[in-house]
Structure formats: structure tokens, C-alpha cells
JSON list of C-alpha atoms in Angstrom, two decimals:
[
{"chain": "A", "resi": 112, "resn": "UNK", "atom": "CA", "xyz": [-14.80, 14.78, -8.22]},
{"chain": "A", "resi": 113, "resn": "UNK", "atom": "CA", "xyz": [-14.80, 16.04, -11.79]},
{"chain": "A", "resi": 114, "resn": "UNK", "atom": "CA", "xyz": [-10.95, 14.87, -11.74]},
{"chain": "A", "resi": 115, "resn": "UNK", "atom": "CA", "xyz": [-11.64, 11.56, -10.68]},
{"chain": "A", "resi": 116, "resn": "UNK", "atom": "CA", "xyz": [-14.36, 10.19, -13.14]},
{"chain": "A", "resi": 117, "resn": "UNK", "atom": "CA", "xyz": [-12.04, 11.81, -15.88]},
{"chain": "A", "resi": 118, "resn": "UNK", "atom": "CA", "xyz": [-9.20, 9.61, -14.97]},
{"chain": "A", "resi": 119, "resn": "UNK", "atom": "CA", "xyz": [-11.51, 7.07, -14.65]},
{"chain": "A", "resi": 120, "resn": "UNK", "atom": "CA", "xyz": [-13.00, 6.90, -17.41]},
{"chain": "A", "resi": 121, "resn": "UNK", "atom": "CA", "xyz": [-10.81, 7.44, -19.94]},
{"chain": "A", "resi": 122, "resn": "UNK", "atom": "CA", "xyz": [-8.51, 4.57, -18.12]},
{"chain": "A", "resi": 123, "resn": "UNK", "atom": "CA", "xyz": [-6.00, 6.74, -17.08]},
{"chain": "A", "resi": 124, "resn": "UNK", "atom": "CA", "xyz": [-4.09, 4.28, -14.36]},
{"chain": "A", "resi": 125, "resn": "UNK", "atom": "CA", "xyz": [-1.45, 6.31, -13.90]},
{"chain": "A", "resi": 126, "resn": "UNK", "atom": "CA", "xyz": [-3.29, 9.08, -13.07]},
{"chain": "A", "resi": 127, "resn": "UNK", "atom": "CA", "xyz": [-5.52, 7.09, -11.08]},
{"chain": "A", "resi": 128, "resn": "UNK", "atom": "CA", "xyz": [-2.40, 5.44, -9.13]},
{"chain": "A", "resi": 129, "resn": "UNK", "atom": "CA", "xyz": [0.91, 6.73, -9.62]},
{"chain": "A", "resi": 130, "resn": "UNK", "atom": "CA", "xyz": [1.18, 10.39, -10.30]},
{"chain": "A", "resi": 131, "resn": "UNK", "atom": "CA", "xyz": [1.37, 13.01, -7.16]},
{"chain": "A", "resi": 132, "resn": "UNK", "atom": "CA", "xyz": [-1.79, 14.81, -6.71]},
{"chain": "A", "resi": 133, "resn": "UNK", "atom": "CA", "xyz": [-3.45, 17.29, -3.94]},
{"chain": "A", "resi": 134, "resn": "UNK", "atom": "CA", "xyz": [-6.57, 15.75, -5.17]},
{"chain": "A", "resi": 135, "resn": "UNK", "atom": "CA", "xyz": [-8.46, 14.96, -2.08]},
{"chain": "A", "resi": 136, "resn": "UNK", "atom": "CA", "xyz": [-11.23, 12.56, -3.94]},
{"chain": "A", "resi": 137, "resn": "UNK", "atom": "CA", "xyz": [-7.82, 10.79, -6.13]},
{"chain": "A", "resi": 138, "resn": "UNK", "atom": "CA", "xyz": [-5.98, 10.42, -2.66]},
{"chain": "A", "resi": 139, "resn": "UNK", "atom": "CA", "xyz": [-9.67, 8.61, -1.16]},
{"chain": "A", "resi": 140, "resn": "UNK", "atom": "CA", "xyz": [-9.81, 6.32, -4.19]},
{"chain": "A", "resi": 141, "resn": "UNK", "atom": "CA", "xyz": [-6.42, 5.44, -4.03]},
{"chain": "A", "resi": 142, "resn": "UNK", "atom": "CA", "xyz": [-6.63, 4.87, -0.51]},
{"chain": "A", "resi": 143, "resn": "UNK", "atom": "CA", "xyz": [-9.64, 2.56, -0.83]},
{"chain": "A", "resi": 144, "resn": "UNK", "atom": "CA", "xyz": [-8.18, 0.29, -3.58]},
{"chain": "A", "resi": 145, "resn": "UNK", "atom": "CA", "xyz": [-5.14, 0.31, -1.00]},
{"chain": "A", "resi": 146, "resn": "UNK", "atom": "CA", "xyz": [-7.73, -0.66, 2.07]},
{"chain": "A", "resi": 147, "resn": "UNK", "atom": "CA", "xyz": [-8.62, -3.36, -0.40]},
{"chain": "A", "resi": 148, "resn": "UNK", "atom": "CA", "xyz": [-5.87, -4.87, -0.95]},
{"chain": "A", "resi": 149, "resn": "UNK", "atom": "CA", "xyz": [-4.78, -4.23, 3.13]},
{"chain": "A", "resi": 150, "resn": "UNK", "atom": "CA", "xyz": [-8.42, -5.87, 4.00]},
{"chain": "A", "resi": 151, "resn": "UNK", "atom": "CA", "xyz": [-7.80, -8.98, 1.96]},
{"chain": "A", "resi": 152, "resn": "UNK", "atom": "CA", "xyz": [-4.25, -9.44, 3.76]},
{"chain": "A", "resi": 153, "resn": "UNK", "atom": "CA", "xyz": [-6.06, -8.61, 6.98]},
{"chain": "A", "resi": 154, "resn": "UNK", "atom": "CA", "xyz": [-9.11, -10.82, 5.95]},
{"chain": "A", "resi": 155, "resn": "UNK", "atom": "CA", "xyz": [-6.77, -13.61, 5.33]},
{"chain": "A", "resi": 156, "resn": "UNK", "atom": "CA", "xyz": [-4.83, -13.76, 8.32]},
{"chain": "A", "resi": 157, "resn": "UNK", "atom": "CA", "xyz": [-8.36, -13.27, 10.20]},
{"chain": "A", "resi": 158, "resn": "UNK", "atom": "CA", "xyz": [-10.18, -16.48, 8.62]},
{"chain": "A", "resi": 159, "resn": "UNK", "atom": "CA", "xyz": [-6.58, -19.01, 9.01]},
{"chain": "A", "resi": 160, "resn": "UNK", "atom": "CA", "xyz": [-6.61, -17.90, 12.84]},
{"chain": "A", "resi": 161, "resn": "UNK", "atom": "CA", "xyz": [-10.23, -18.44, 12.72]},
{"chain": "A", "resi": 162, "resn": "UNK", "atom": "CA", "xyz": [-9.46, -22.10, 12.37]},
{"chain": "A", "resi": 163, "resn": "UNK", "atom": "CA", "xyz": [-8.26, -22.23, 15.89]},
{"chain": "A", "resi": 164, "resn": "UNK", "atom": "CA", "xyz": [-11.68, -22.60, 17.00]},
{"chain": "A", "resi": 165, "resn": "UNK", "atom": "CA", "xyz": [-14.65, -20.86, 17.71]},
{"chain": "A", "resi": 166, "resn": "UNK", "atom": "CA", "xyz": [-14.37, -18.60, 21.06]},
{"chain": "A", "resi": 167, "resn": "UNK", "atom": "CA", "xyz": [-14.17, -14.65, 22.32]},
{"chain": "A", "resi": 168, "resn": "UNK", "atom": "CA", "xyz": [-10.05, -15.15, 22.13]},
{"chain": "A", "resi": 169, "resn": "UNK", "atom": "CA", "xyz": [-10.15, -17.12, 19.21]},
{"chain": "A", "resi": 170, "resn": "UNK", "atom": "CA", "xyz": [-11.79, -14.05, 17.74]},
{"chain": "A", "resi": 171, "resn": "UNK", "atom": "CA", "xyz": [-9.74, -11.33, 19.14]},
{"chain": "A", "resi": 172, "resn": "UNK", "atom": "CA", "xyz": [-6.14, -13.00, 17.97]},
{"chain": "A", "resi": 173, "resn": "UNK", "atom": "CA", "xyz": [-8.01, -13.09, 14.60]},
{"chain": "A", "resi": 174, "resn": "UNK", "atom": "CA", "xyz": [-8.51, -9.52, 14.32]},
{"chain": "A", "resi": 175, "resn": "UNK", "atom": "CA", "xyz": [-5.17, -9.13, 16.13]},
{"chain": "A", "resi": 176, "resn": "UNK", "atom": "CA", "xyz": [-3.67, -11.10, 13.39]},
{"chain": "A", "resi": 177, "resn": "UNK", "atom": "CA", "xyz": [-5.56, -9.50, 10.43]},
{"chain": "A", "resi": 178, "resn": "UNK", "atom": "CA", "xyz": [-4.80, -5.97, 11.90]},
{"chain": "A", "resi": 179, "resn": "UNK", "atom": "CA", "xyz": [-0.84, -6.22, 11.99]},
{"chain": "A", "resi": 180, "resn": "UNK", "atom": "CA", "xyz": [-0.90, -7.43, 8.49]},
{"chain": "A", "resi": 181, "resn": "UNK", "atom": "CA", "xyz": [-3.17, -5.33, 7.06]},
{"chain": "A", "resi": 182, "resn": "UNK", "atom": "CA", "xyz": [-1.54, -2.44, 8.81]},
{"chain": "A", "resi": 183, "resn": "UNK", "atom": "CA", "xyz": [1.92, -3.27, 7.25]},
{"chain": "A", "resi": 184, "resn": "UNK", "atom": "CA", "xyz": [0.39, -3.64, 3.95]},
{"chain": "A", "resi": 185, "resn": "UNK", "atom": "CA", "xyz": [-1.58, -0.33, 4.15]},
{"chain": "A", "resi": 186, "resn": "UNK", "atom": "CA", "xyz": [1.31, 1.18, 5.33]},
{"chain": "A", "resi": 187, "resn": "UNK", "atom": "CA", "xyz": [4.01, 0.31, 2.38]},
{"chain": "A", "resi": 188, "resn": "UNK", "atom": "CA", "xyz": [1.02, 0.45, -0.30]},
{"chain": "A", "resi": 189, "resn": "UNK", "atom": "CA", "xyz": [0.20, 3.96, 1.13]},
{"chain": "A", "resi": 190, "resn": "UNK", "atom": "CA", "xyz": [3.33, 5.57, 1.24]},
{"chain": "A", "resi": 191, "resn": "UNK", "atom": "CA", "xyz": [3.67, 4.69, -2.31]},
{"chain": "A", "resi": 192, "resn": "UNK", "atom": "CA", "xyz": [0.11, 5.73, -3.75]},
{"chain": "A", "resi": 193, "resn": "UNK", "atom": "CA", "xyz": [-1.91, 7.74, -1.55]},
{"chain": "A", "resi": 194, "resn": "UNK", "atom": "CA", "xyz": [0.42, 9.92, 0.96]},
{"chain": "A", "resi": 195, "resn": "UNK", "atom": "CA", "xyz": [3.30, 10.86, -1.49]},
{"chain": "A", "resi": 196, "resn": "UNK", "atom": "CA", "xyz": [3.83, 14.00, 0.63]},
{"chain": "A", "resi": 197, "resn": "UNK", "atom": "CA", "xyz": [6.47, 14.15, 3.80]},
{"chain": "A", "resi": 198, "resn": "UNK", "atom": "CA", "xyz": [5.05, 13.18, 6.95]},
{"chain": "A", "resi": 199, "resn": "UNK", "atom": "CA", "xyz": [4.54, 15.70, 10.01]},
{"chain": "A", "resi": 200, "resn": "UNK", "atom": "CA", "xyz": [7.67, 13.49, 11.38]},
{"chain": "A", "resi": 201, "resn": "UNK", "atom": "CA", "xyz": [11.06, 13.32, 11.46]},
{"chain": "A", "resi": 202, "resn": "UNK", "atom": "CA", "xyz": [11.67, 10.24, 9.76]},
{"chain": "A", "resi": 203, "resn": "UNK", "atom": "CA", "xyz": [10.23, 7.16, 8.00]},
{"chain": "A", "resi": 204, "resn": "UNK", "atom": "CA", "xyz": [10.60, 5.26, 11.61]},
{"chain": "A", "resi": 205, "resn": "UNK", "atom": "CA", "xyz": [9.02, 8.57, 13.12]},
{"chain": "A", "resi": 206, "resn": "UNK", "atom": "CA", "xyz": [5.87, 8.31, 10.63]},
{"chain": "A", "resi": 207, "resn": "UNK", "atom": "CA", "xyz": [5.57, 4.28, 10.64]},
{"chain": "A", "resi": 208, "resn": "UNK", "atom": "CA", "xyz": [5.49, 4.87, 14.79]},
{"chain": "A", "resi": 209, "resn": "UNK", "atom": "CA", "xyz": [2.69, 7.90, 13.90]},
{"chain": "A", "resi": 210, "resn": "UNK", "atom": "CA", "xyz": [0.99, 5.87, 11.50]},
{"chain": "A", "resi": 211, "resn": "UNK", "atom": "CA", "xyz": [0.67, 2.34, 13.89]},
{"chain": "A", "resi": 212, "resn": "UNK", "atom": "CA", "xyz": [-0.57, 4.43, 16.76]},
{"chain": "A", "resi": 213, "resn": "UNK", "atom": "CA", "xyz": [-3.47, 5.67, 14.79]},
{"chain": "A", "resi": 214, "resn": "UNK", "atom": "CA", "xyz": [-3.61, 1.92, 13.81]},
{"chain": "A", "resi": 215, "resn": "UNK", "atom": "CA", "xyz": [-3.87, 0.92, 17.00]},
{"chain": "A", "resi": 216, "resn": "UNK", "atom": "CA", "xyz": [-6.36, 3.06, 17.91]},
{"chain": "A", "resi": 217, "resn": "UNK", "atom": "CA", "xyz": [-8.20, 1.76, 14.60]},
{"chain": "A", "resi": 218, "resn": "UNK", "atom": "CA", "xyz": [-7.76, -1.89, 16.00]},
{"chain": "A", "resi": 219, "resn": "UNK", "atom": "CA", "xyz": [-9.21, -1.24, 19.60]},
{"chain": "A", "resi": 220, "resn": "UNK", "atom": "CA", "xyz": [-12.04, 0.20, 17.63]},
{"chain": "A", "resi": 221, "resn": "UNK", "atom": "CA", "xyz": [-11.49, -2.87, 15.54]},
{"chain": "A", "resi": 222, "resn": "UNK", "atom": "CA", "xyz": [-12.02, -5.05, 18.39]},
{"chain": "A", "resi": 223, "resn": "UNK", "atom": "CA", "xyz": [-14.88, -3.03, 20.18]},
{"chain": "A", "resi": 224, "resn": "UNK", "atom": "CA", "xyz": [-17.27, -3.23, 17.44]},
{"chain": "A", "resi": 225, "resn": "UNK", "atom": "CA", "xyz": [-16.36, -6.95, 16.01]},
{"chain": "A", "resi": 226, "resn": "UNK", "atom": "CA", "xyz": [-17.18, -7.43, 19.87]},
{"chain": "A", "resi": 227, "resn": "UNK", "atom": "CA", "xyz": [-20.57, -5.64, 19.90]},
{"chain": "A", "resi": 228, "resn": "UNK", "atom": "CA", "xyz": [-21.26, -6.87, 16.49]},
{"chain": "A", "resi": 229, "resn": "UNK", "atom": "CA", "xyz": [-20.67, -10.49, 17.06]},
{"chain": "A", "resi": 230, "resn": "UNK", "atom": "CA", "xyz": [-21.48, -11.00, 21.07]},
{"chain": "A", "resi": 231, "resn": "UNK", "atom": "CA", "xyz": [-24.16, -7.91, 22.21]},
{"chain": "A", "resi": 232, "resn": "UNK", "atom": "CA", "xyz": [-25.99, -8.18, 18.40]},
{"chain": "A", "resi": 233, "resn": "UNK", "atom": "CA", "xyz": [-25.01, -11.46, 17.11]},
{"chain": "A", "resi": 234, "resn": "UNK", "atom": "CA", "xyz": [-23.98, -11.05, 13.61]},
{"chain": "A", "resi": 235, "resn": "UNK", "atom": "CA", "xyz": [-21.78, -13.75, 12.06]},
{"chain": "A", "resi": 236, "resn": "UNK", "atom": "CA", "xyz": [-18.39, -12.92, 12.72]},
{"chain": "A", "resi": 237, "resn": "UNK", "atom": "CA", "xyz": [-17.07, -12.65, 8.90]},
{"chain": "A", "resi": 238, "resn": "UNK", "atom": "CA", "xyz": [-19.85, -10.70, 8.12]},
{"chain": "A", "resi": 239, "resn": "UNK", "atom": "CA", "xyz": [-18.99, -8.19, 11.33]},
{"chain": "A", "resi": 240, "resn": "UNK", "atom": "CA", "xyz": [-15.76, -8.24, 9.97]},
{"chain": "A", "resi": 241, "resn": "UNK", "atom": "CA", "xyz": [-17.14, -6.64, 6.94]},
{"chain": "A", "resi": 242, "resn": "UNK", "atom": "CA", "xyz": [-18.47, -4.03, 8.09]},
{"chain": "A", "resi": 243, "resn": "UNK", "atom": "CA", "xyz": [-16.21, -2.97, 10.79]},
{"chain": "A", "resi": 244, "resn": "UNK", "atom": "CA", "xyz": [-13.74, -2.81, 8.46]},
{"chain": "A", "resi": 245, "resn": "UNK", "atom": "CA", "xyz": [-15.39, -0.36, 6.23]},
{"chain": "A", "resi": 246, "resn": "UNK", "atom": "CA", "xyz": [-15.96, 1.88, 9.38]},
{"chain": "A", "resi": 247, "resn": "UNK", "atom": "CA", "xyz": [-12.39, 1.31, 10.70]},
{"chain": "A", "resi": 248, "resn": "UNK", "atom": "CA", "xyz": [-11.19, 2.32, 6.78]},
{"chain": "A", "resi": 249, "resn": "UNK", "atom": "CA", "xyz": [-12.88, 5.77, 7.34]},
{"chain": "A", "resi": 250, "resn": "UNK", "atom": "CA", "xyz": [-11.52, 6.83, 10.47]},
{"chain": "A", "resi": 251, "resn": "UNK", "atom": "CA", "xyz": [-7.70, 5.32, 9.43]},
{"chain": "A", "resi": 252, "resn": "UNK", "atom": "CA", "xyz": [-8.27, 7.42, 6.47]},
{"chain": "A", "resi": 253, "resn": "UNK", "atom": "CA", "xyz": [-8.93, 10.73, 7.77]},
{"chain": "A", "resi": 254, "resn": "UNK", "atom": "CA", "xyz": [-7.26, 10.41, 11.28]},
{"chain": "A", "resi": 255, "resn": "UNK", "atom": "CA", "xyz": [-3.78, 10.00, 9.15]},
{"chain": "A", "resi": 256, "resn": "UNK", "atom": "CA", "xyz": [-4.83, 12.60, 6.34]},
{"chain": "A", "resi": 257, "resn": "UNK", "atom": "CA", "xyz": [-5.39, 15.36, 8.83]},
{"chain": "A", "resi": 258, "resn": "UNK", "atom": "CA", "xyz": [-2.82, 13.92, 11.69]},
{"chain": "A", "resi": 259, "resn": "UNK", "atom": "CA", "xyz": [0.15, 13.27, 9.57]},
{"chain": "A", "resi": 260, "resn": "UNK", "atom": "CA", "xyz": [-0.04, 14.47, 6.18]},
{"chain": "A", "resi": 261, "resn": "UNK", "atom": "CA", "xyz": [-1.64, 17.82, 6.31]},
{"chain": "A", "resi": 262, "resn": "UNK", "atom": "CA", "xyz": [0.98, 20.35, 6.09]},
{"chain": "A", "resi": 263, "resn": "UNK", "atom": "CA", "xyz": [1.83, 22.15, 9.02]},
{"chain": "A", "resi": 264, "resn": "UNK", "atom": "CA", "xyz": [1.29, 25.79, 9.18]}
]
């Protein structure tokens, strides 16, 4: 943690965003301002399907939508910022396949709580989409941290 707010504050970028590190709070951060940027790709394909209308399907090709492009975002960003080490795969194609099934899970989880959120409790559905994401960004997080990158022993 001590790391971290160093970089931070003394506005060291490249240290916050470029340079390899084992760093387990510097690989979070990173992976957050990557979620960020993932969420407002996803976010944005979410609200322009949203236009279709107003309806359970409507809703689910949304997050459908949001979740491929996010996913390919968070995917290229990540490889280049947060997980810098090799993969518990064979190849690139081997880790992108690793890395969308965890996605996938993430999007049925995606999809179960923007459900629950919007139909069972009835919370707006961009606000749902809100908070799902920041509990969907914790479990992508640390399912691919300790399912692909940690090194095999």
C-alpha cells in the first residue's frame, strides 16, 4: 500500500501504469482505472441498446452488448497494464479463451443481479448497472489474478 500512495503522489505515471510490478495493490489500481475505462465502453454500448425500448430483453441485449465490449477492452487494456506476466496458457488465443470464460461467468452474474436489481427490487436500471458492475469488477479481478496469472507451482 505504502508503494502505491508513493507513486501516487509524487505523480509517478509510469510507475503507476507502465512498469512491471508484483505489486498486488499497483496491479488492483491499474486494474480499476482499466475497469473504468472497460465500464464506460460497456456503459456505452448498454445505454445506445437501451434505446430499443424499455423491456426484460431490451435489457438483457444491453448488458449483452456492454459485456462483449467491455470485455474486449478489459482484455487488450489488461494485458498491457495490469497482467504483464505469461498466462497459465499456451497461447494468447489459449488465455483470451481463459480470460472470456471467466467473463462469461462475470456476465451471467452480470445478468442475474441487473435482473434482481431492476425486476425483484426495482432499482432504475442505469443505476443497477452501477453497482453490478462494481461487484462484477471484483470477482473478474480476482477470479483471473488467481485463475490465470498466478504462477503455477
Amino acid at each position: 500500500m505504502k508503494e502505491l500512495f508513493k507513486l501516487i503522489f509524487s505523480l509517478d505515471f509510469k510507475g503507476l501504469f507502465i512498469e512491471k510490478t508484483d505489486n498486488g495493490m499497483i496491479k488492483f489500481f491499474r486494474y480499476l482505472f482499466v475497469g473504468g475505462i472497460a465500464f464506460v465502453v460497456d456503459y456505452l454500448f448498454f445505454t445506445l441498446v437501451c434505446f430499443l425500448g424499455d423491456n426484460r430483453i431490451i435489457t438483457i441485449l444491453a448488458t449483452t452488448a456492454g459485456f462483449v465490449a467491455g470485455l474486449i477492452t478489459n482484455f487488450l487494456l489488461s494485458k498491457k497494464f495490469v497482467f504483464q506476466e505469461k498466462a497459465n496458457t499456451n497461447s494468447v488465443k489459449g488465455e483470451f479463451i481463459a480470460y472470456t470464460v471467466i467473463g462469461v461467468i462475470g456476465w451471467f452474474l452480470n445478468v442475474l443481479l441487473m435482473l434482481l436489481a431492476t425486476e425483484l427490487i426495482g432499482i432504475n436500471r442505469y443505476i443497477a448497472k452501477i453497482v453490478v458492475a462494481m461487484i462484477v469488477l471484483v470477482y473478474n479481478y480476482l477470479a483471473r489474478k488467481i485463475l490465470l496469472y498466478t504462477p503455477k507451482k
